[in-house]
Structures are given as C-alpha cells and as structure tokens.
Short mmCIF file of C-alpha atoms in Angstrom, two decimals:
data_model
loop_
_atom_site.label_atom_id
_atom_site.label_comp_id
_atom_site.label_asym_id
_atom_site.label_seq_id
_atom_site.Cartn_x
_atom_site.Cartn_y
_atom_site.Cartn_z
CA UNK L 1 -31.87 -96.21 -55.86
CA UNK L 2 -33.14 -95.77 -59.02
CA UNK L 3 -31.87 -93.48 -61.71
CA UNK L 4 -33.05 -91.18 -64.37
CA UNK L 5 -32.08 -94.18 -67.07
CA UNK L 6 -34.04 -95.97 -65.37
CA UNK L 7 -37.27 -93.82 -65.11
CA UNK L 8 -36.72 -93.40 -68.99
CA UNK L 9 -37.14 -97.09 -69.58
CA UNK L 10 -40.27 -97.15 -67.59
CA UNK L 11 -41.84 -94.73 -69.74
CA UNK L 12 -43.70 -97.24 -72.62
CA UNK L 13 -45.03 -99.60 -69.83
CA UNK L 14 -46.34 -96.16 -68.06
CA UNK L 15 -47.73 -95.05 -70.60
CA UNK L 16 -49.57 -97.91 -71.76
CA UNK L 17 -51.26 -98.25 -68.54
CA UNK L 18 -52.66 -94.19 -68.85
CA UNK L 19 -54.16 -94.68 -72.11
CA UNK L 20 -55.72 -98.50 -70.82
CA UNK L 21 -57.45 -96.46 -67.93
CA UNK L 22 -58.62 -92.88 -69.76
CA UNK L 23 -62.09 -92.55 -69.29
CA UNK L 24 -63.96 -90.04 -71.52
CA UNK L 25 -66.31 -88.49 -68.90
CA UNK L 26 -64.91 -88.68 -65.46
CA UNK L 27 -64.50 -84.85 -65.15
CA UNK L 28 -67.13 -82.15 -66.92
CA UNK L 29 -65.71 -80.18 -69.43
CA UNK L 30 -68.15 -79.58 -71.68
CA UNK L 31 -68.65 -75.68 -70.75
CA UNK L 32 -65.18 -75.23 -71.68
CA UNK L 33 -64.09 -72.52 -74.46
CA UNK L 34 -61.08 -70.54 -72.75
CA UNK L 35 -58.58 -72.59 -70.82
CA UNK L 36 -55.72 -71.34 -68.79
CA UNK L 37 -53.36 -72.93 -68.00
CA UNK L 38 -50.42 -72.91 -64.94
CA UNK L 39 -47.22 -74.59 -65.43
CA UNK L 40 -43.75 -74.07 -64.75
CA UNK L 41 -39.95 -76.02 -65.58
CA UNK L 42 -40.60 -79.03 -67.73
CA UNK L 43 -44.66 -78.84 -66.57
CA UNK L 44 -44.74 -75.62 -68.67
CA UNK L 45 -42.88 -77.56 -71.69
CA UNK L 46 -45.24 -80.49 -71.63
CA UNK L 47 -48.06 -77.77 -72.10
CA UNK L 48 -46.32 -76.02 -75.08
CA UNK L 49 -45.40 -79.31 -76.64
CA UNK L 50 -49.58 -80.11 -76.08
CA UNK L 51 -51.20 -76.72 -77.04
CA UNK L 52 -51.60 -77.77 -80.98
CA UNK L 53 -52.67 -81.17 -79.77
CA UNK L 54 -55.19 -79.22 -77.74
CA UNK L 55 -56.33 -77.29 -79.72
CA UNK L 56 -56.88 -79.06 -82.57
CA UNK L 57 -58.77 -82.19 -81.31
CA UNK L 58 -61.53 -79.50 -79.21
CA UNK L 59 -63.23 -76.44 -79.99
CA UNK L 60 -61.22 -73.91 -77.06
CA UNK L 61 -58.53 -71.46 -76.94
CA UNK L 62 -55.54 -72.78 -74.43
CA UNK L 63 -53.21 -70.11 -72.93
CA UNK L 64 -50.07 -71.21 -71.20
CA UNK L 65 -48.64 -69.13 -68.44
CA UNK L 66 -45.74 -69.14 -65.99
CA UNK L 67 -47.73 -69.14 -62.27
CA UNK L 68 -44.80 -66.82 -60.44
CA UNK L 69 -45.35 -64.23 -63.30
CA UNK L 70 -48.97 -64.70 -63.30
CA UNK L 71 -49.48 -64.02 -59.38
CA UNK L 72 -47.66 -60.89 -59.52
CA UNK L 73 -48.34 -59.60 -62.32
CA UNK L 74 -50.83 -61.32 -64.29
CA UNK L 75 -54.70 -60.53 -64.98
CA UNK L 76 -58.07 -62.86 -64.69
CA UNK L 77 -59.24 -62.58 -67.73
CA UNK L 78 -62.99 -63.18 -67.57
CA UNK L 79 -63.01 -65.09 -70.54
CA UNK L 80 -61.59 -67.86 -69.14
CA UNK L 81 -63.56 -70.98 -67.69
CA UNK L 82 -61.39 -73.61 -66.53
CA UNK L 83 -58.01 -73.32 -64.91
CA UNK L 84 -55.21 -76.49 -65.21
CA UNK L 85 -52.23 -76.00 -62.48
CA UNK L 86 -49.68 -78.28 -63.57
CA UNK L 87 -47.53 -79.28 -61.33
CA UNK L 88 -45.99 -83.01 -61.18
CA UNK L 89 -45.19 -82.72 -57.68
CA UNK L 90 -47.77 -80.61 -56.40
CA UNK L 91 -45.92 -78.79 -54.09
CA UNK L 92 -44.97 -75.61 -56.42
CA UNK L 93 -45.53 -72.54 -54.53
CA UNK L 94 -46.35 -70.67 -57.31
CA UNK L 95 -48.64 -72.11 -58.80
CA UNK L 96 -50.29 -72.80 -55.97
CA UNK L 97 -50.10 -68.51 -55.04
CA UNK L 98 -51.48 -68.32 -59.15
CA UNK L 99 -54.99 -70.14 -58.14
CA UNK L 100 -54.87 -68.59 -55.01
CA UNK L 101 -54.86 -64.76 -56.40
CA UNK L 102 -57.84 -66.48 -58.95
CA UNK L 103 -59.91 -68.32 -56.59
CA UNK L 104 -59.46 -64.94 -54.66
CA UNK L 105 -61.32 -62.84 -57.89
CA UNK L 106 -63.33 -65.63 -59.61
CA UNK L 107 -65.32 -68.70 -59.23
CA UNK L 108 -63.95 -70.09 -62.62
CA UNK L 109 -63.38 -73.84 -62.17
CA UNK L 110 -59.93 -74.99 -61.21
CA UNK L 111 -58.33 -78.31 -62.31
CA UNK L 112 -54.74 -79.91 -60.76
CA UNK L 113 -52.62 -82.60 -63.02
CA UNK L 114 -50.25 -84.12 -60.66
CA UNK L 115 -48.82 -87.53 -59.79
CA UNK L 116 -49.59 -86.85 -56.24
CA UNK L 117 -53.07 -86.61 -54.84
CA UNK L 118 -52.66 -85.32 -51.11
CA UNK L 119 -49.76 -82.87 -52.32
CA UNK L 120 -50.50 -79.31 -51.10
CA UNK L 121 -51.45 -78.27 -54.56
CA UNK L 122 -54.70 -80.46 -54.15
CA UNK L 123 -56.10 -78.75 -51.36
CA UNK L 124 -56.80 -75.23 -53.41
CA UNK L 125 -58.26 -76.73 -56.35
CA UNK L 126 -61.86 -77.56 -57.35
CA UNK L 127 -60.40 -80.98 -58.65
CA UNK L 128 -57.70 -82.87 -58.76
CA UNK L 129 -56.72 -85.30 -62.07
CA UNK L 130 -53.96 -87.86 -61.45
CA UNK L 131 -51.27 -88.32 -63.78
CA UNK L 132 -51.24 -91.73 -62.78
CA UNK L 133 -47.75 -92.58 -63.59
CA UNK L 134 -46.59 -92.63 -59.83
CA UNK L 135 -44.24 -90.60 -57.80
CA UNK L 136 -40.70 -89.84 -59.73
CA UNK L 137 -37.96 -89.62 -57.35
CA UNK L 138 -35.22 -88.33 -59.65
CA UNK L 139 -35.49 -84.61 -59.33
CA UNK L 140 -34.87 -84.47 -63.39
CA UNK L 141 -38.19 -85.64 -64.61
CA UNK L 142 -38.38 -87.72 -67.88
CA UNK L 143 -41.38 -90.47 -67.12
CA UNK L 144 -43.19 -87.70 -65.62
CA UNK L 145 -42.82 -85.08 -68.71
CA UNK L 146 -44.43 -88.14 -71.12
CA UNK L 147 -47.09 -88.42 -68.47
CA UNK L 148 -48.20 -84.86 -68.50
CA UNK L 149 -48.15 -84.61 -72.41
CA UNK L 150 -50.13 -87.77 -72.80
CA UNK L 151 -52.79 -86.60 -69.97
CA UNK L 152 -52.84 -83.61 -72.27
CA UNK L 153 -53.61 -85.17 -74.78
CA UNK L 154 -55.88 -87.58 -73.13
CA UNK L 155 -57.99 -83.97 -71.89
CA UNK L 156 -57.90 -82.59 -75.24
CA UNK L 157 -59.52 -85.84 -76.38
CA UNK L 158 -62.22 -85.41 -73.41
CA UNK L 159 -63.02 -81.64 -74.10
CA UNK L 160 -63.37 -82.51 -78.14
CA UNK L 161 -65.61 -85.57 -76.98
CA UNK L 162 -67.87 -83.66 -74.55
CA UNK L 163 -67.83 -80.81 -76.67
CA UNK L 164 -69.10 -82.75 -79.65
CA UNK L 165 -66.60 -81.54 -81.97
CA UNK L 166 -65.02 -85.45 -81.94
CA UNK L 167 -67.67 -88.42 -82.60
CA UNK L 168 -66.79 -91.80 -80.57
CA UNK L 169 -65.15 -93.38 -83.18
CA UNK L 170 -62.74 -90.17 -83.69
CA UNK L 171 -61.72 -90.39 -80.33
CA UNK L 172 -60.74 -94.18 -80.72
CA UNK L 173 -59.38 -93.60 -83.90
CA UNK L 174 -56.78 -90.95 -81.86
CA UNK L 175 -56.19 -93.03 -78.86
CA UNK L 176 -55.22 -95.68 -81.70
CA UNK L 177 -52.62 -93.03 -82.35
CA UNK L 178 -51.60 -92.43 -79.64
CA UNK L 179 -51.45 -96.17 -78.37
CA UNK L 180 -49.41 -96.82 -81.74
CA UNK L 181 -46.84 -94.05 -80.69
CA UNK L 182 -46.50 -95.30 -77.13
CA UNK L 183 -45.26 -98.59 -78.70
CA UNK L 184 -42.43 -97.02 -80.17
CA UNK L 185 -40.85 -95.58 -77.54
CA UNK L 186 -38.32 -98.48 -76.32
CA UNK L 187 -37.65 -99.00 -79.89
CA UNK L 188 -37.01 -94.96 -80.07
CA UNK L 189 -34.67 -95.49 -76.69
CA UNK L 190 -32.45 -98.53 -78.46
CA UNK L 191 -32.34 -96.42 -81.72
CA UNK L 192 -31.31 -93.33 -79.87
CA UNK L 193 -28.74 -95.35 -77.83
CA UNK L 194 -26.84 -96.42 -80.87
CA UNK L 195 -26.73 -92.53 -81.79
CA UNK L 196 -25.12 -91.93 -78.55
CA UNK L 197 -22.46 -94.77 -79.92
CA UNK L 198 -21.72 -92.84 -83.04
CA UNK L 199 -21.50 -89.13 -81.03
CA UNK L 200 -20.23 -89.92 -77.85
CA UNK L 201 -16.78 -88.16 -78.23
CA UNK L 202 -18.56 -85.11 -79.84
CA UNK L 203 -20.94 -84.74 -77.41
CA UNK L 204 -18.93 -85.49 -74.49
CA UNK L 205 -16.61 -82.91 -75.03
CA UNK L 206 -19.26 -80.55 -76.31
CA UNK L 207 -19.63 -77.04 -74.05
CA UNK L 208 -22.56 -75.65 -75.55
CA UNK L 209 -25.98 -76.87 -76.32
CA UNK L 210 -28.57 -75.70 -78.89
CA UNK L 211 -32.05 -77.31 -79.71
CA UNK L 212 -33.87 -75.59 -82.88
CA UNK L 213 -37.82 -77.01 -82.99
CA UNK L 214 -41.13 -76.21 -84.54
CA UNK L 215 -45.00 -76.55 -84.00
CA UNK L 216 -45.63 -78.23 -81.16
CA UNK L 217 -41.64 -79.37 -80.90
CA UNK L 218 -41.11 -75.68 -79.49
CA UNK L 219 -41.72 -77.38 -76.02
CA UNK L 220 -39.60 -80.08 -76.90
CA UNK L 221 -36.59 -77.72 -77.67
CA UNK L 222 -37.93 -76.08 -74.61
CA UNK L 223 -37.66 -79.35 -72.49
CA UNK L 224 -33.58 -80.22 -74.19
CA UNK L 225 -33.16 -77.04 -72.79
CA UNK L 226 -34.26 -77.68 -68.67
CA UNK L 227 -32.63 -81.49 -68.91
CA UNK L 228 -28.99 -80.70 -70.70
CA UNK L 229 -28.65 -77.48 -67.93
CA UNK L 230 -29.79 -79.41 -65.18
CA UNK L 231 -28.15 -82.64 -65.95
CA UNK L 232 -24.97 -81.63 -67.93
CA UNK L 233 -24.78 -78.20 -66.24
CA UNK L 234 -23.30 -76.30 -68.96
CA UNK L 235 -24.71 -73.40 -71.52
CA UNK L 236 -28.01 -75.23 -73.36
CA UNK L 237 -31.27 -73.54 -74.76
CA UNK L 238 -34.11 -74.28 -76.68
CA UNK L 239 -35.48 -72.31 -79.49
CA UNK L 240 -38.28 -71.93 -82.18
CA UNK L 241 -36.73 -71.77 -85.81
CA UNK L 242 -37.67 -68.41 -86.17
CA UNK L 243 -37.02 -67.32 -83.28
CA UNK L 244 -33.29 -68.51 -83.62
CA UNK L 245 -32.87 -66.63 -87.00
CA UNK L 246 -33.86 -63.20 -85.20
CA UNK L 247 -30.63 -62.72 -83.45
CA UNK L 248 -29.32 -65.83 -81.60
CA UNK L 249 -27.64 -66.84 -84.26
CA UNK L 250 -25.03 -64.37 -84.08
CA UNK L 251 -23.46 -65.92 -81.29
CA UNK L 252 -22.25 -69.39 -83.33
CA UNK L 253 -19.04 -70.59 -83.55
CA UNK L 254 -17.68 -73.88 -83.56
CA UNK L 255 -18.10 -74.85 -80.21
CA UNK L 256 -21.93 -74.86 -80.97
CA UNK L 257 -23.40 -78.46 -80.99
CA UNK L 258 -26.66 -77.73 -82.67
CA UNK L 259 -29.68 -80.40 -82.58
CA UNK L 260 -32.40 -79.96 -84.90
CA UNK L 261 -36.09 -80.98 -84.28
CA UNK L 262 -37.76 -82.51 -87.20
CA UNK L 263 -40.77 -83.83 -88.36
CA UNK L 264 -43.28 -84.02 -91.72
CA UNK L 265 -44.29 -80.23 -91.92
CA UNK L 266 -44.31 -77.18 -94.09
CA UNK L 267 -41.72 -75.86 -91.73
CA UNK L 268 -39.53 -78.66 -91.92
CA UNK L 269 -37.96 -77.01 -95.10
CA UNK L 270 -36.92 -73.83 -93.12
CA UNK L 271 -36.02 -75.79 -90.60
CA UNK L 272 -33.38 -77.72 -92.93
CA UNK L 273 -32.49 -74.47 -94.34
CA UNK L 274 -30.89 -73.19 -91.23
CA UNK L 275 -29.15 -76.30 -90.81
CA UNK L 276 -27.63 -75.70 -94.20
CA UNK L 277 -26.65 -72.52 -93.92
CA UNK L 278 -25.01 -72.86 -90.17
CA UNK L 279 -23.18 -76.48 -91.10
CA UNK L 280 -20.04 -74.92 -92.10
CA UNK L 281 -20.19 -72.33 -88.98
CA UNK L 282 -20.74 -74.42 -85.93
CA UNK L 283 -19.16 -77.35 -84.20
CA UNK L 284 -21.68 -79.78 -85.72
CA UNK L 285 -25.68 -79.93 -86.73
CA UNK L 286 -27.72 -83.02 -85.77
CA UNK L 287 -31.33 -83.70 -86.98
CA UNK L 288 -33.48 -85.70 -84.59
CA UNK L 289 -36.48 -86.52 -87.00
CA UNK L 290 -39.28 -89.10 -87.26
CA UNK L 291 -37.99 -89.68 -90.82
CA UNK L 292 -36.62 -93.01 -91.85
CA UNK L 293 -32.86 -92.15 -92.91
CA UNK L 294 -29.84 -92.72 -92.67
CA UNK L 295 -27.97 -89.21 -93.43
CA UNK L 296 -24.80 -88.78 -91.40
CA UNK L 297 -25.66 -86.87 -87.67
CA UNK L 298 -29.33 -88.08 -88.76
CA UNK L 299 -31.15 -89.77 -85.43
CA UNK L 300 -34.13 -91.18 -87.74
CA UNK L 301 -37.04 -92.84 -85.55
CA UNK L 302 -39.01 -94.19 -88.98
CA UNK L 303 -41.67 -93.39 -87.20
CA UNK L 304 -45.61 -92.17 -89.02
CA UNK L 305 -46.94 -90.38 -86.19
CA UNK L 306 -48.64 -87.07 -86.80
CA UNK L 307 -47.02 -84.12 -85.70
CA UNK L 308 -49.53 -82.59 -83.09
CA UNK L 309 -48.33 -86.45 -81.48
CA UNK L 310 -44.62 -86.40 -82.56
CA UNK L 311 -43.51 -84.93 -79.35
CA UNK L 312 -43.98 -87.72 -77.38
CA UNK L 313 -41.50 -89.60 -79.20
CA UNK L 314 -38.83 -86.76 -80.27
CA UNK L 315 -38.28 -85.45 -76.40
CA UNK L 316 -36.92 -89.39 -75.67
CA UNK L 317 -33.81 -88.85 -77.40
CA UNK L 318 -33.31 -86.00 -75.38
CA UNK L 319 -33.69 -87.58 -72.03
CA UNK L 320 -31.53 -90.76 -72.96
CA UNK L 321 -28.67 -88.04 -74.67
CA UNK L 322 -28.95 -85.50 -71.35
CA UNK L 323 -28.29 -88.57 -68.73
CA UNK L 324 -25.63 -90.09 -70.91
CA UNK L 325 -23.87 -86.98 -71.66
CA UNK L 326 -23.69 -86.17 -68.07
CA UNK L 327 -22.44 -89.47 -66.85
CA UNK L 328 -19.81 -89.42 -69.03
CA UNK L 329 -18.97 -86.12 -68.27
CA UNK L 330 -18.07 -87.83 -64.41
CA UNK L 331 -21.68 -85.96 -63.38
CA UNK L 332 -23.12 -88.29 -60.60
CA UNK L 333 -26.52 -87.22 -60.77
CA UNK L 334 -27.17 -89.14 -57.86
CA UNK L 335 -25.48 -87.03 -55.50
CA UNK L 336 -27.62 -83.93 -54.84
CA UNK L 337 -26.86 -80.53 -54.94
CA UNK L 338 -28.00 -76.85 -53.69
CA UNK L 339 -29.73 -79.06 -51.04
CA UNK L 340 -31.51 -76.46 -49.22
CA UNK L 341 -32.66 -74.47 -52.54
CA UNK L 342 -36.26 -75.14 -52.08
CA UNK L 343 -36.05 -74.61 -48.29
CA UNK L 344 -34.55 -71.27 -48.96
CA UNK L 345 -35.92 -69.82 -51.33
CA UNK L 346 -39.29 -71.50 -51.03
CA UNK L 347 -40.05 -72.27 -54.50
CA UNK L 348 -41.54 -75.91 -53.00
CA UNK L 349 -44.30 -76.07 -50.39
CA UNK L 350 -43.90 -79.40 -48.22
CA UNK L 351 -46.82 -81.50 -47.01
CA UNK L 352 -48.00 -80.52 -44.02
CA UNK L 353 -47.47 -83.16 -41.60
CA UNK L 354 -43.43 -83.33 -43.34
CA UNK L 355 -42.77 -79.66 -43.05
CA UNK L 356 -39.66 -78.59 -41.72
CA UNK L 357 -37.88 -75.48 -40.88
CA UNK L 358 -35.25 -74.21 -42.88
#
C-alpha cells in the first residue's frame, strides 16, 4: 500500500512527464478574457497558489470560487467565458451541482482538470483536461496538488500563447522555468528532511499550527493549512501576512509554532517584520524561503525561481513536515477514519456502475 511519503517522492518524475507532453493548442482558448473557476479543499489552494501565474503570463481576469457556495448562492456573471471545475477526483458533488446551476443559465464553455477521465465530473462538462499524473490513492493529496498547479500553469501558458500576448519563444523560455523548478524538487525533499532532523522534538510536541504567506504563497499557507489538520489533526491555519496582522494575532502565545512563507518580493520585508516582532511571543518562528541561508529555524531551498513559480517548490516542505509530524505523533494515516463521511453526507458522487447505498 503505498503512502503519502511515498506519493511525495513521485512528484519530480510526475511532473517531468506533464511538462514533456503539454501541447500548446489541444484545447481553444483563445476567446478567453473572464475565467471562473470551481475548486474546493486543496483543488481551491492549487488555484490561489496559480492565479498570479495566470494572470500574468495571459491577457484574462481569473476568479476563484468555492462550488457549494457558488450553487447556492452564487451568480453567472455574464462576463465570464470559460468555466474550470477542479476537482482531482472528479467525483465532488459540488462542483459538479456549480456547472450544473451554469450549464442550466448559460452556454459559456465548461472545462474539467482531473486525474480521472470517466469520473462523474466528466459527464457535465464541455471538456475534460487530464491532469495526467494518475489516480492518488492516499486521501491527503500531495502529487496531485503539484499536478494541478503545474496544469495551471501549463493553461496559463496556452491562453497567453493563443491569445498572442506570449510569442513561441516566451512560452519555451517559461516551460524552461518551469522544467528548471521541477528539477529541484527531490533536492527540496532531502533538504527539507534534514530540517525535520533539526525540529523534530519541537514540532512533534507542537499543538498549534500557523502558516503566514504572500502573493501567490497565500494558497500555499492555504494548502499547510488542509494537510497539518487532516494529517496531524490538531489546530492549523493558513494566512496572508496582512491578513494575520488584522486580528489573528491576538491569539499568540507560546504554544504557537509559526512557519513563515518566503520568497524574493517587496513583501518579503513585512513578511520578516512580523516574524520579528512575534519571535519573543510565540513558541517558535520558522522561515521556509527559496533563499540560500543558513539562519537558525531557516529551511533555505537556494533556489532562483520566480515567485509567480515559487509555489511549486515551497508547498513540498509542507507535505514532507505534515506526514512526518503525524507519524511521529503515533498517527497511522493508513488506517481510515469517518469512513462513511462521503456516503453520508454526500459531499462525493461515486461512479455509476460502483455506487452504493449508504
């Protein structure tokens, strides 16, 4: 049986093989100014930690909403020309009632990125895009989360391309990029696994979690956030800098065990400013940075990459820290629990010919 460890070290050799088969034009996007898009759990944070990537390579405006919200409450807004449900498994039930409730008012196009073609979530759409990563059977997704940001990525490149805002050689100059980052990421893992040395006792006794990002890292405080509370199962969130400075902070104390999110930026000076100012308040401050250093509770990855591409490498250390933290805590994550969550509350639509009654 394979674990989530595992489906972390998988993760370069995945996604390699993406980038080797992208293809520029094998879906029409070149209409495309106003893009919704669907996602919840870590879905949702692979499209915030994507949006500036998105955004920046093609000429559009991206939205990013949560489906359940969205289908009861939400509006078509008839600005809006293509719609991306994100779901890895395909079988979310509400994102598939969010293009339901727009295919029901619209004809706006509707996209699915998921790592299963015949899930149910592929029978409402217009058409379906693989993540092509394979099917992750660990319930806490880490191979899958890289997948979705890269194929991100990869469709930002494809809407800049068709939309003639990137030339040919700008688009291989950014899958260089991105092919350069992806080549890091076992090195991040071993670096990141000789943190874990160094914190182990601090973080294995640790009882409450806080991840403090920026930019496009706001999804990858957002993503620390769903893998320490499903994997270590104790009090973890995510926030924006800012965001953490407008009241949140108030609750510190030294059972806090803060992580900060770091990379070249203008914001990276606030950023180190709140770590200053809360060092002497809170359990402990770590920096997780693509800086080369060697500062004490510093996880440096010495690492180049841009920042609309840094989270691909600065959610890893996350991943590796939430299994290990867990399974020292005596968590088996192997051993499921609230088995009949999906069947009961029906947050998961089965395939057809595997559905069974609650």
């Amino acid at each position: 049986m394979k674990t989530m460890l595992d489906y972390i070290n998988e993760e370069q050799a995945a996604l390699t093989q993406i980038l080797n088969q992208f293809q520029l034009t094998d879906t029409d996007v070149s209409k495309v100014t106003h893009c919704l898009i669907l996602a919840t759990g870590s879905s949702h944070n692979a499209c915030q930690a994507a949006k500036v990537y998105l955004e920046e390579v093609a000429p559009i405006y991206v939205e990013i909403q949560e489906p359940f919200n969205f289908a009861h409450y939400g509006k078509v807004d008839d600005r809006f020309d293509l719609v991306v449900a994100v779901s890895q498994s395909g079988k979310s039930a509400s994102t598939i009632d969010a293009i339901a409730k727009i295919k029901n008012q619209t004809s706006v196009k509707t996209v699915a990125l998921t790592s299963d073609v015949t899930s149910p979530i592929t029978e409402v759409v217009d058409e379906v895009l693989d993540l092509k990563m394979g099917l992750e059977t660990v319930g806490f997704v880490t191979k899958g989360y890289t997948a979705t940001l890269l194929n991100l990525f990869l469709f930002g490149l494809k809407l800049g391309y068709q939309k003639h805002q990137l030339t040919k050689v700008e688009v291989e100059e950014e899958l260089a990029k991105l092919a350069k980052a992806i080549q890091e990421i076992d090195s991040v893992i071993y670096k990141t696994e000789q943190f874990w040395q160094k914190t182990k006792k601090e973080l294995t006794e640790g009882t409450r979690f806080i991840a403090i990002g920026y930019g496009p890292n706001i999804g990858t405080a957002k993503e620390f956030d769903t893998k320490f509370t499903e994997t270590v199962r104790l009090p973890s969130q995510g926030f924006e800098v800012e965001a953490y400075m407008h009241g949140p902070y108030l609750e510190a104390d030294t059972t806090h065990l803060l992580f900060f999110i770091e990379n070249q930026s203008p914001i990276q000076a606030r950023s180190q400013a709140l770590k200053n100012y809360l060092a002497s308040y809170v359990g402990q401050c770590y920096t997780i940075t693509t800086r080369s250093t060697r500062a004490s509770n510093t996880l440096g990855l010495a690492s180049d990459v841009e920042e609309k591409i840094s989270p691909l490498l600065l959610v890893i250390p996350f991943q590796y820290l939430a299994y290990q933290v867990a399974t020292s805590k005596g968590i088996d994550l192997s051993q499921r629990i609230f088995d009949d969550f999906d069947c009961v509350l029906k947050s998961k639509i089965a395939k057809k010919e595997g559905n069974q009654p609650c």
